[in-house]
Coordinates of C-alpha atoms in Angstrom, one line a residue:
X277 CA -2.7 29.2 -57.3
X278 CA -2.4 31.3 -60.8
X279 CA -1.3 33.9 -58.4
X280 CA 1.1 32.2 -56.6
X281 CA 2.8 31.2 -60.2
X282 CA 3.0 34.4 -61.2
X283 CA 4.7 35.1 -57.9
X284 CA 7.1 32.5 -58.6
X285 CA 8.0 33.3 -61.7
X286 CA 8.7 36.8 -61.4
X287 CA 10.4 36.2 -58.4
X288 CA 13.0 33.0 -60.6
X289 CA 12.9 36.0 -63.1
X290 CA 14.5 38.7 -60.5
X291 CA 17.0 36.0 -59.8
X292 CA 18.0 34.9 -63.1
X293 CA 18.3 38.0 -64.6
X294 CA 20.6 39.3 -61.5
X295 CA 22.7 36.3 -62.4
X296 CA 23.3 37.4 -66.0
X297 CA 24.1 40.6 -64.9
X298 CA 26.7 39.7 -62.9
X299 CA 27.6 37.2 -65.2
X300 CA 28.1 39.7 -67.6
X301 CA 29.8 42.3 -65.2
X302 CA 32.4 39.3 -64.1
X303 CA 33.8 39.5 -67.2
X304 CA 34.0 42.9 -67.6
X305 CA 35.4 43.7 -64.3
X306 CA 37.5 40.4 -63.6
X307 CA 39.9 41.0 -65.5
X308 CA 41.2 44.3 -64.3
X309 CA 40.2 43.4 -60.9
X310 CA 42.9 40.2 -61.5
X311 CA 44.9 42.4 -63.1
X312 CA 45.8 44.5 -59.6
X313 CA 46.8 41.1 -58.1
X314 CA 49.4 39.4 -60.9
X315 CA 50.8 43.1 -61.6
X316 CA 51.8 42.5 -57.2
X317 CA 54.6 40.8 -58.1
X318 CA 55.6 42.9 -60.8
X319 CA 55.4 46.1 -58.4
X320 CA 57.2 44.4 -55.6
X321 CA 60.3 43.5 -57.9
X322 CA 60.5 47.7 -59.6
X323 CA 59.6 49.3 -56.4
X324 CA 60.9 49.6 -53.1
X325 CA 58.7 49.1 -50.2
X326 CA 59.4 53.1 -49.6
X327 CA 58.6 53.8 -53.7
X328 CA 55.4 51.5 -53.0
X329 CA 54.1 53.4 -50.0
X330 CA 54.7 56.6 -51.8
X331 CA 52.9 55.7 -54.6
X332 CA 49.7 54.6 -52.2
X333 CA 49.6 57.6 -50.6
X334 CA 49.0 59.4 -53.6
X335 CA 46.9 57.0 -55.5
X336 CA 44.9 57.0 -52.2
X337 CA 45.2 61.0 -52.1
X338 CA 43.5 61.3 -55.7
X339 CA 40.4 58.7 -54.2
X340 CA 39.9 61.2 -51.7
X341 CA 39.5 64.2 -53.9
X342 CA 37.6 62.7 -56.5
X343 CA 34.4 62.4 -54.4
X344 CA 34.7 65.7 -52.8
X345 CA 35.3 67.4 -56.4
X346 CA 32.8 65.6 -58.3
X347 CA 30.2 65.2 -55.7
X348 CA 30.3 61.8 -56.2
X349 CA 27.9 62.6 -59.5
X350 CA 28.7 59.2 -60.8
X351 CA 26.1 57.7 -58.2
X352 CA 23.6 60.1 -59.2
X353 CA 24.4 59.0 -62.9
X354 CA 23.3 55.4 -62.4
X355 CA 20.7 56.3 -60.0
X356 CA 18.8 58.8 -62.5
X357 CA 20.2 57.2 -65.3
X358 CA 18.2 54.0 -64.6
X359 CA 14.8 56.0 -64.1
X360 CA 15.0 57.9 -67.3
X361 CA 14.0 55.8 -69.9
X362 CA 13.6 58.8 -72.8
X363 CA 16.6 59.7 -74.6
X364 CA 15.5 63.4 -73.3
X365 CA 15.5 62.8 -70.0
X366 CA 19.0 60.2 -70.1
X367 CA 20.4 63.4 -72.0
X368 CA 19.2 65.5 -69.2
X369 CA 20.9 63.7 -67.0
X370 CA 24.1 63.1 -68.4
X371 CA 24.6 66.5 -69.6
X372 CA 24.2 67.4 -66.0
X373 CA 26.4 65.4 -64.7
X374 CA 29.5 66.5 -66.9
X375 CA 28.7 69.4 -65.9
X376 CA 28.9 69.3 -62.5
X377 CA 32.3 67.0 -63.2
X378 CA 33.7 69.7 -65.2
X379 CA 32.9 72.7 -62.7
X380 CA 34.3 70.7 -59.7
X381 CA 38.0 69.5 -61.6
X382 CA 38.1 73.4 -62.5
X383 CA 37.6 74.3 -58.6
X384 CA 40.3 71.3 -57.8
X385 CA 42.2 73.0 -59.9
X386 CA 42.5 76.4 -58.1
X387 CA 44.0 74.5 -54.9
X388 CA 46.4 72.3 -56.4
X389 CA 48.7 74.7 -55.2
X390 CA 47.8 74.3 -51.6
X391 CA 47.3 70.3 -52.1
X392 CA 51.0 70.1 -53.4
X393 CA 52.5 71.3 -50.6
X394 CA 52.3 67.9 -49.4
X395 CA 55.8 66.3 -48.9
X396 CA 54.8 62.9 -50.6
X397 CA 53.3 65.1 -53.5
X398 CA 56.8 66.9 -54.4
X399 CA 57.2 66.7 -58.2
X400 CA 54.1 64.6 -58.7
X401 CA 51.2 67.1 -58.2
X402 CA 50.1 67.7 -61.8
X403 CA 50.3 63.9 -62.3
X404 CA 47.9 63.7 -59.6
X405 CA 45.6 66.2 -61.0
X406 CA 45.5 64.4 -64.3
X407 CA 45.1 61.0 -62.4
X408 CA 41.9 62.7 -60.4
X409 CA 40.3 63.9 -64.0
X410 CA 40.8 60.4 -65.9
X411 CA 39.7 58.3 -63.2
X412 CA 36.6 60.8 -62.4
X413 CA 35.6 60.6 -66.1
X414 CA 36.2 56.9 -66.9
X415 CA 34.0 56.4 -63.6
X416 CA 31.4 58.6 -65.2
X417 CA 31.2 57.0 -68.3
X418 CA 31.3 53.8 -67.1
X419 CA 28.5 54.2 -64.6
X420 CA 26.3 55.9 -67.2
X421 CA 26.7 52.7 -69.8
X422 CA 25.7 50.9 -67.0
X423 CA 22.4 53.3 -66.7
X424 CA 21.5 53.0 -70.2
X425 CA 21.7 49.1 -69.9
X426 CA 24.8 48.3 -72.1
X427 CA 26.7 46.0 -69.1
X428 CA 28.1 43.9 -72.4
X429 CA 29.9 47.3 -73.5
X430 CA 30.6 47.6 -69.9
X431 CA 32.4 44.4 -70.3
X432 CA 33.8 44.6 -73.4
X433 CA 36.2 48.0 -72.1
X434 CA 37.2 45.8 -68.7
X435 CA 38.8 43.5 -71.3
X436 CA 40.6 46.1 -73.4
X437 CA 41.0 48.1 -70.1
X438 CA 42.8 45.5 -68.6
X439 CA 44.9 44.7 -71.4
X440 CA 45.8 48.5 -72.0
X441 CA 46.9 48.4 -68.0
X442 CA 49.0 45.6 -68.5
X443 CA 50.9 46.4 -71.3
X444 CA 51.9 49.7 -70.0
X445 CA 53.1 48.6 -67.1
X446 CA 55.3 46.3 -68.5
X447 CA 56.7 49.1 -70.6
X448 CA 56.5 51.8 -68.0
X449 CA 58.2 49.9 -64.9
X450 CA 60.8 46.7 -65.7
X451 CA 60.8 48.2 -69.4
X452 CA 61.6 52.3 -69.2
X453 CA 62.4 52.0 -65.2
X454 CA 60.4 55.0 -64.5
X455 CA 59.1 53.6 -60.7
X456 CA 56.9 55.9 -59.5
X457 CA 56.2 58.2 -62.7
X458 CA 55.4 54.6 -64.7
X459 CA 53.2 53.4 -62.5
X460 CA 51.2 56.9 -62.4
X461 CA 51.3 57.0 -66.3
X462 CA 49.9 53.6 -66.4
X463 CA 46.7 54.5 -64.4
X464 CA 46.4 57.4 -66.1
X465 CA 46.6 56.5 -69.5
X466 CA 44.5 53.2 -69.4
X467 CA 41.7 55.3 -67.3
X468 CA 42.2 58.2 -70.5
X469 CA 42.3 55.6 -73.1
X470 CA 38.9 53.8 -72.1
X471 CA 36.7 56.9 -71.6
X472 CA 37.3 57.6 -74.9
X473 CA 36.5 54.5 -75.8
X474 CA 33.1 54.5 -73.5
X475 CA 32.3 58.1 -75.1
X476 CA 32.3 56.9 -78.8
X477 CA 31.7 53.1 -78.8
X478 CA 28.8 53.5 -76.0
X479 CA 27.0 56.9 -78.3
X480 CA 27.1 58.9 -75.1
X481 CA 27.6 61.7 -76.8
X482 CA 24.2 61.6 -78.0
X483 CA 23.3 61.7 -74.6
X484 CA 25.0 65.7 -74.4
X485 CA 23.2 68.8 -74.3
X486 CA 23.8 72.2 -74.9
X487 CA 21.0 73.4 -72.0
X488 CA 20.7 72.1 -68.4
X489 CA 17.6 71.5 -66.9
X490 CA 17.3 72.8 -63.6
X491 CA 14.4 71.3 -62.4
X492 CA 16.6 68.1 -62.5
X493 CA 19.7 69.2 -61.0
X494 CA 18.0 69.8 -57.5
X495 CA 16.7 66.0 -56.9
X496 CA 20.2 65.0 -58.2
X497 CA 22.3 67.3 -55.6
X498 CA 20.1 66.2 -52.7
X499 CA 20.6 62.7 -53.8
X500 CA 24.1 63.0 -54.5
X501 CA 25.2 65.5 -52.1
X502 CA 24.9 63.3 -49.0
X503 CA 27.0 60.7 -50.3
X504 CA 30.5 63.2 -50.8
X505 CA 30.9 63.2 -46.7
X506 CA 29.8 59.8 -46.7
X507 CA 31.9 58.6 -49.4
X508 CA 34.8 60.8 -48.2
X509 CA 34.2 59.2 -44.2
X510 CA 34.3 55.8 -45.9
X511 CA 37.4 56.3 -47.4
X512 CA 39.3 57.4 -44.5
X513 CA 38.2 54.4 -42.9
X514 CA 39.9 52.6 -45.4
X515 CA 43.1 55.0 -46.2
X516 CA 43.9 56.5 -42.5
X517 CA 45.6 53.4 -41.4
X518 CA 47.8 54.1 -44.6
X519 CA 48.8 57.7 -43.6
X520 CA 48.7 57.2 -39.8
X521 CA 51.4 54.0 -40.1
X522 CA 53.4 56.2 -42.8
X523 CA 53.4 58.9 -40.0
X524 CA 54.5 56.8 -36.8
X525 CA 56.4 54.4 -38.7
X526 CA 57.5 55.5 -42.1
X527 CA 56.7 54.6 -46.1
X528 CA 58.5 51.2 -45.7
X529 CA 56.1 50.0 -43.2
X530 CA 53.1 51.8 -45.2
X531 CA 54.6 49.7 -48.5
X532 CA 53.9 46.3 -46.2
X533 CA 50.7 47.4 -45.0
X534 CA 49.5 48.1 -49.2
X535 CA 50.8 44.5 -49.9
X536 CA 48.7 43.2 -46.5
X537 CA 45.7 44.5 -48.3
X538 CA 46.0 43.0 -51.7
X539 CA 45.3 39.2 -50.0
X540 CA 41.6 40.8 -49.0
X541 CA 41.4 42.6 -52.4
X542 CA 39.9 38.9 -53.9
X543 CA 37.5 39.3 -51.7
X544 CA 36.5 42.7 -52.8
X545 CA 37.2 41.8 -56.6
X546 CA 34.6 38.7 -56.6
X547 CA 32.3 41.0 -54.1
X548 CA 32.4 44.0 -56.8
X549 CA 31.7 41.9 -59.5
X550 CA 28.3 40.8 -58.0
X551 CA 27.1 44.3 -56.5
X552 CA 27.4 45.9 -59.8
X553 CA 24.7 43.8 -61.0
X554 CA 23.2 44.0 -57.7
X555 CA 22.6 47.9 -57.2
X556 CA 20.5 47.7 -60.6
X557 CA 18.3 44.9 -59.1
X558 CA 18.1 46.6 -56.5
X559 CA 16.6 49.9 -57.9
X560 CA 14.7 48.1 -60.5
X561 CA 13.0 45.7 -58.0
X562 CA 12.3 48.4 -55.7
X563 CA 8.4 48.3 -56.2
X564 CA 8.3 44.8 -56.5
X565 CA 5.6 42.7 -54.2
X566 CA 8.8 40.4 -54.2
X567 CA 11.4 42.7 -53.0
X568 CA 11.6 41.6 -49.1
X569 CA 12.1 37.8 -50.3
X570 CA 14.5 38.9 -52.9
X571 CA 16.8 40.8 -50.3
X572 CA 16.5 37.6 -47.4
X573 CA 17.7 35.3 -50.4
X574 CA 20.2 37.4 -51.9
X575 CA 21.7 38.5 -48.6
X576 CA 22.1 35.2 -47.3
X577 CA 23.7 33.8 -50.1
X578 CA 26.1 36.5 -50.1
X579 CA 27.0 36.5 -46.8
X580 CA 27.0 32.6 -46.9
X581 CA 29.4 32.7 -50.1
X582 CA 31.8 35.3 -48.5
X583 CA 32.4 33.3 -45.3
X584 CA 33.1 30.7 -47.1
X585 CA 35.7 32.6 -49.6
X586 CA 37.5 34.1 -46.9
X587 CA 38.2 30.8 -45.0
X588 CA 39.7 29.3 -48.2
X589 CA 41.7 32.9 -48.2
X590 CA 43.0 32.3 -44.9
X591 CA 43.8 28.6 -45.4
X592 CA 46.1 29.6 -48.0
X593 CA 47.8 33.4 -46.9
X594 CA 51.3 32.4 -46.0
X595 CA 51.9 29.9 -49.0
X596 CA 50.4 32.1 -51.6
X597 CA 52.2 35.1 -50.3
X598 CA 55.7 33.0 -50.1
X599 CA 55.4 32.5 -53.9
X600 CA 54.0 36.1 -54.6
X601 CA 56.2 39.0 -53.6
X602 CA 59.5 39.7 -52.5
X603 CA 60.9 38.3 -49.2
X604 CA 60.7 42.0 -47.7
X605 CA 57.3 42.0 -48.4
X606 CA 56.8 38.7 -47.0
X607 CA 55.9 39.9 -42.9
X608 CA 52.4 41.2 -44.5
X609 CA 50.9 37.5 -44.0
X610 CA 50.9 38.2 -40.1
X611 CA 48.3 41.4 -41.0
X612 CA 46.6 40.6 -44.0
X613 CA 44.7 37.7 -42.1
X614 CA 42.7 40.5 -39.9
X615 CA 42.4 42.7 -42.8
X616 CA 40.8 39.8 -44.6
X617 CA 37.8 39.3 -41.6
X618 CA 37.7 43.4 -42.0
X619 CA 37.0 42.9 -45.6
X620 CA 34.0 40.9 -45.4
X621 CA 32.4 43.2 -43.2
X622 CA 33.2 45.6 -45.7
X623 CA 31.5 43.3 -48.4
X624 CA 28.3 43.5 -46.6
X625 CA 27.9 46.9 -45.8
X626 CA 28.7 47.1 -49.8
X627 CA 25.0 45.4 -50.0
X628 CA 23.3 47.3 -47.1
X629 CA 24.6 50.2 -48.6
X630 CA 22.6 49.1 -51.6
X631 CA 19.1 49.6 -49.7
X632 CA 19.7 53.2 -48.8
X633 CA 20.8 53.4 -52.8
X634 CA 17.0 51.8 -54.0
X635 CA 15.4 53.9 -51.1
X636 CA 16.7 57.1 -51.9
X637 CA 18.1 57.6 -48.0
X638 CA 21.5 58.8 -48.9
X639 CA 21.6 60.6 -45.6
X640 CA 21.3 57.2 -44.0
X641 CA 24.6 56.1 -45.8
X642 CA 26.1 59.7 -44.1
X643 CA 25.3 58.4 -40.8
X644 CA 27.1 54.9 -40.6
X645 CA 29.8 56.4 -42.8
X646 CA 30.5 58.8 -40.3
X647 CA 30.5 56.6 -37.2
X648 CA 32.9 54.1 -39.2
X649 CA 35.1 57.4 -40.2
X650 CA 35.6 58.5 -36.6
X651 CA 35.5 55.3 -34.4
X652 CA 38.6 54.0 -37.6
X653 CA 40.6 57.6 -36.6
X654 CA 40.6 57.4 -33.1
X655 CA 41.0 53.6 -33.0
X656 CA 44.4 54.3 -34.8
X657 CA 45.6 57.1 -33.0
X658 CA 45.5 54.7 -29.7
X659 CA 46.7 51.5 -31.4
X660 CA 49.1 52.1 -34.3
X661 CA 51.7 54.1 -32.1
X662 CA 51.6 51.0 -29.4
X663 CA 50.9 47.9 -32.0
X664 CA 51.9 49.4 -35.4
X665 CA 50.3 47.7 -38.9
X666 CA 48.4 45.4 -36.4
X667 CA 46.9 48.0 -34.8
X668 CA 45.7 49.4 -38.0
X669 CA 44.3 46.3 -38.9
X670 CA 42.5 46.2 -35.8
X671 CA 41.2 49.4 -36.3
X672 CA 40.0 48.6 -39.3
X673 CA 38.0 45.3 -38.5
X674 CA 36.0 47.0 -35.4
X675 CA 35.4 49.8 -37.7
X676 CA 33.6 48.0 -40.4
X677 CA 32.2 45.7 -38.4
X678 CA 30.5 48.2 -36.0
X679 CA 29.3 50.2 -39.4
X680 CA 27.5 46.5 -40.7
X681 CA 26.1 45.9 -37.2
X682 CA 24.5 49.6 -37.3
X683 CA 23.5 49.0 -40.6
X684 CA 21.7 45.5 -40.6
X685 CA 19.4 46.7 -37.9
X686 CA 18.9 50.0 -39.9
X687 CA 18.1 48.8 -43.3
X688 CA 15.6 46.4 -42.3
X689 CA 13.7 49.4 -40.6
X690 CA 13.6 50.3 -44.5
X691 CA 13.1 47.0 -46.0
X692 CA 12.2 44.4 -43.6
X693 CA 14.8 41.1 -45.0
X694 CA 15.2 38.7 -43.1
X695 CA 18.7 36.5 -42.1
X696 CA 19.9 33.6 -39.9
X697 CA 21.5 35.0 -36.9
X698 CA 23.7 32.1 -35.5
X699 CA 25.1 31.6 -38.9
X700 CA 26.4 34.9 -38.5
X701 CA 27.6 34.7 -35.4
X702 CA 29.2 31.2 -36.1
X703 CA 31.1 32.1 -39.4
X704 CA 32.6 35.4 -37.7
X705 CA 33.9 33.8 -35.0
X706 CA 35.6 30.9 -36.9
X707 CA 37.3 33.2 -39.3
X708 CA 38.4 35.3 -36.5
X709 CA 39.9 32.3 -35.2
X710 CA 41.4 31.0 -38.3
X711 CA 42.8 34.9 -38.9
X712 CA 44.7 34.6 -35.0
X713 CA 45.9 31.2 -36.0
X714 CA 47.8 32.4 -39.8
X715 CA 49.5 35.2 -37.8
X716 CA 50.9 33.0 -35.0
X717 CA 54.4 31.0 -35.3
X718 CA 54.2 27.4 -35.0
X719 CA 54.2 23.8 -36.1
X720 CA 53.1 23.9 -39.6
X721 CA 51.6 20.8 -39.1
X722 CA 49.1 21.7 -36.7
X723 CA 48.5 24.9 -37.9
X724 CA 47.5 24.1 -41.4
X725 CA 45.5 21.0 -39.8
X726 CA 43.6 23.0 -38.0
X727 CA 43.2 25.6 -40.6
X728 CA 41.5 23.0 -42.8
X729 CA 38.9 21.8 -39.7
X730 CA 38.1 25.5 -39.1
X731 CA 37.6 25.8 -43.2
X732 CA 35.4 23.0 -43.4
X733 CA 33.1 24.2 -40.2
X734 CA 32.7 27.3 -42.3
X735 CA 31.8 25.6 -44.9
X736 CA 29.1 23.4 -43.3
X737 CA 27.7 26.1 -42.1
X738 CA 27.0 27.6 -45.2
X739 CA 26.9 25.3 -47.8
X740 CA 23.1 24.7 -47.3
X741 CA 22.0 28.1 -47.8
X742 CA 24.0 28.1 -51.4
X743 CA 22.3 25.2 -52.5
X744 CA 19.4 26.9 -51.6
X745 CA 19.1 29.8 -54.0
X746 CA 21.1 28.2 -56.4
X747 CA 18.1 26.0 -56.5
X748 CA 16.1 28.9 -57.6
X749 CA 18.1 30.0 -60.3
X750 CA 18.8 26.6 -62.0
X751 CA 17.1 24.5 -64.6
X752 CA 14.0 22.1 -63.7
X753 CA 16.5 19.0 -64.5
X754 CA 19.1 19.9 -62.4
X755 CA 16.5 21.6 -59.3
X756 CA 14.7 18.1 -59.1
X757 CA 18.3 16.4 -58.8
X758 CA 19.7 19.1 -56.2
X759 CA 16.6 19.1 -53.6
X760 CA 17.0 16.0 -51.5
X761 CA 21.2 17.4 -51.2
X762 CA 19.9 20.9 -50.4
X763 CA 17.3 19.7 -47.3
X764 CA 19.7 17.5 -46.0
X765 CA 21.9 19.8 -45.5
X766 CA 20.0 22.3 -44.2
X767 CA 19.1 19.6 -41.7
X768 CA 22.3 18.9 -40.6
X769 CA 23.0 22.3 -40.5
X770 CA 19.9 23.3 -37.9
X771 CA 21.2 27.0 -38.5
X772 CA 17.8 28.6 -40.3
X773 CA 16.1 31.9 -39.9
X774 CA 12.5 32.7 -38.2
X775 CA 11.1 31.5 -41.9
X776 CA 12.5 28.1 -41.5
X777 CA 15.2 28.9 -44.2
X778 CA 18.4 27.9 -44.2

């Protein structure tokens, strides 16, 4: 029985401190997150959809290269980070890892030539090599105050990150009128700005060396290595559609398709938010007798919580979007409801991604990264050309949802988690009806009735499995009050795993 106590408490302790994590992360990271969305309106009103598309294209450009340059030596930074607990070894590691960064933006460097040749690059190709340093470093940094435990820090330079974004692009675009240079300068100088900030406020310069161990650096490039194609693959799932519809159909249609994806982006925003906390549970909790119960109860709840976001999403696309951008921007609700279903797929490869993170298995992530990378490129090249931005979005949801199916039979081969399948099933097929029924033309009547029935079967559904682990996480006086709501529902709701969980 003492035993089982102990269980128990370590196990509310796992939990609890995951939820001040994120807790603490939100804050941090909501406001810049936010920040993308309000500034949509802003960006419709000083750009053209044609500026817009251009200015995608090379923001997405720079994503590309950063992973490939730095080899993605910001994941190694938390991984390693997190196991060193001397400030020998957390020097070790960081020291590394600016050096790698440093030696990669100096090779970047020596083909900028070839990179500008790019049309959409003309006269913004030292921009973008600026844009690729800044945002490597800042992603550095910031991974690396994660490591040595400082998320309030972490926090802390969202806020003034956030601010620092906002103000500049108020004086940059409507302000100066500079379109597409502004909107560059903005990035770059907020991402500039809160390294330094990180370097100085976080004392990671304590953490830098004059000497390089070498023993360290090979555990950290097979670790690390792996993830560049992966990360790369995973990208161009995301950011072919972008330059495939920009080829068939031009940077107008590519400027609709950017403001399509910023509906799904509060999906990723509240997502992002929680894995942050999540992949340091995750490594931390890796040895833990617990660690199978912590994934079934954190996965469900995640995947619960998500189906249930996106059908309020969908509920309220065409309104929200009305009131948002500009009236040529306005055709994106017919896409961004498929894009939305794509996202949450997305979402929960995020947190399978997370096992091959705490196992080590980086290769693993290579694998499903790859089959999402290709399946995405050749399901464009047949659709876009005959279905334009729907086909993209199509492409996009059979893409990420063929990466999570490969992955949740995978990942439990490495950590065996366990998850309600009809639930699943159920919630995916009642946003995929609710995305069909957004994008169709009819009586607003009956399509916002039956919007609203489809959003409350989602949330029935799932509702009982919320209560559930929030009933782990909460106070005594407000557990014993929440029980009789929590089996009732779960009940109702008939939809629990093999372990009689809802």
């Amino acid at each position: 029985m003492d035993d089982a106590k102990a269980t128990s408490g370590e196990s509310g302790r796992s939990y609890k401190r995951l939820f001040l994590n994120t807790l603490t992360f939100a804050i941090g990271s909501f406001g810049s997150k936010l920040l993308v969305l309000i500034l949509v309106p802003l960006y419709t009103s000083s750009l053209t959809p044609g500026e817009y598309g251009t200015v995608d294209l090379i923001t997405q450009t720079a994503n590309l290269l950063i992973p490939i340059f730095t080899l993605t030596v910001s994941e190694a930074a938390l991984r390693f980070g997190l196991d060193a607990r001397e400030l020998s070894s957390r020097r070790e590691v960081y020291t590394l890892c600016l050096r790698i960064l440093t030696v990669g933006l100096f090779a970047l460097l020596l083909v900028m030539p070839a990179i500008s040749m790019l049309g959409y690059l003309e006269g913004y190709a030292p921009l973008l090599y600026i844009y690729v340093w800044t945002s490597s470093l800042r992603q550095l940094n910031m991974t690396f105050v994660r490591a040595v435990e400082k998320v309030r820090l972490f926090a802390l330079d969202g806020v003034l990150c956030t601010l620092t974004m906002l103000l500049l692009n108020i004086l940059l675009l409507p302000g100066l009128k500079l379109g597409i240079l502004g909107y560059l300068l903005a990035i770059i100088l907020s991402d500039a700005l809160s390294s330094v900030f990180l370097f100085f406020a976080g004392g990671l310069y304590r953490f830098v060396g004059l000497k390089i161990d070498r023993g360290q650096l090979r555990p950290m490039l097979k670790y690390c290595v792996p993830m560049i194609p992966a990360t790369v693959l995973w990208l161009v799932t995301s950011v072919s559609d972008h330059f495939m519809v920009t080829y068939f159909y031009g940077e107008e249609q590519n400027g609709i398709l950017v403001v399509a994806y910023k509906i799904p982006m509060i999906l990723t925003t509240v997502f992002t938010m929680f894995s942050q906390a999540w992949n340091m549970s995750a490594i931390s909790e890796n040895s833990s007798s617990e660690r199978e119960r912590l994934y079934t109860d954190i996965f469900s709840m995640s995947c619960s919580f998500m189906f249930i976001l996106a059908a309020g999403i969908l509920l309220f696309i065409k309104p929200v979007l009305w009131l948002w951008v500009d009236g040529e921007y306005f055709i994106a609700y017919k896409y961004a409801p498929i894009l939305t279903v794509a996202t949450v797929f997305t979402c929960f490869n995020v947190f399978l991604g997370s096992v091959y993170i705490a196992q080590k298995k980086t290769k693993h992530t290579f694998y499903t990264s790859l089959a999402a990378g290709l399946s995405n490129i050749v399901l464009n090249l047949l659709l876009i050309p005959r279905f334009g931005i729907f086909g993209a979005a199509t492409a996009t949801l059979i893409s990420y949802l063929g990466a999570f199916l490969y992955r949740l039979i995978d990942t439990r081969r490495l950590i065996r988690f366990d998850y309600s399948r009809p639930r699943l099933i159920i919630s995916t097929l009642l946003i995929l009806i609710m995305s069909v029924i957004v994008a169709l033309d009819f009586s607003a009547g009956l399509r916002y009735g039956l919007l609203a029935a489809l959003f409350l079967a989602v949330a029935a559904v799932n509702i009982g499995e919320l209560i559930r682990v929030a009933l782990i996480v909460a106070p005594e006086r407000i557990k014993n009050r929440l029980k009789p709501l929590g089996r009732l529902i779960s009940r109702q709701g008939g939809l629990e795993d093999k372990n009689g969980r809802a």
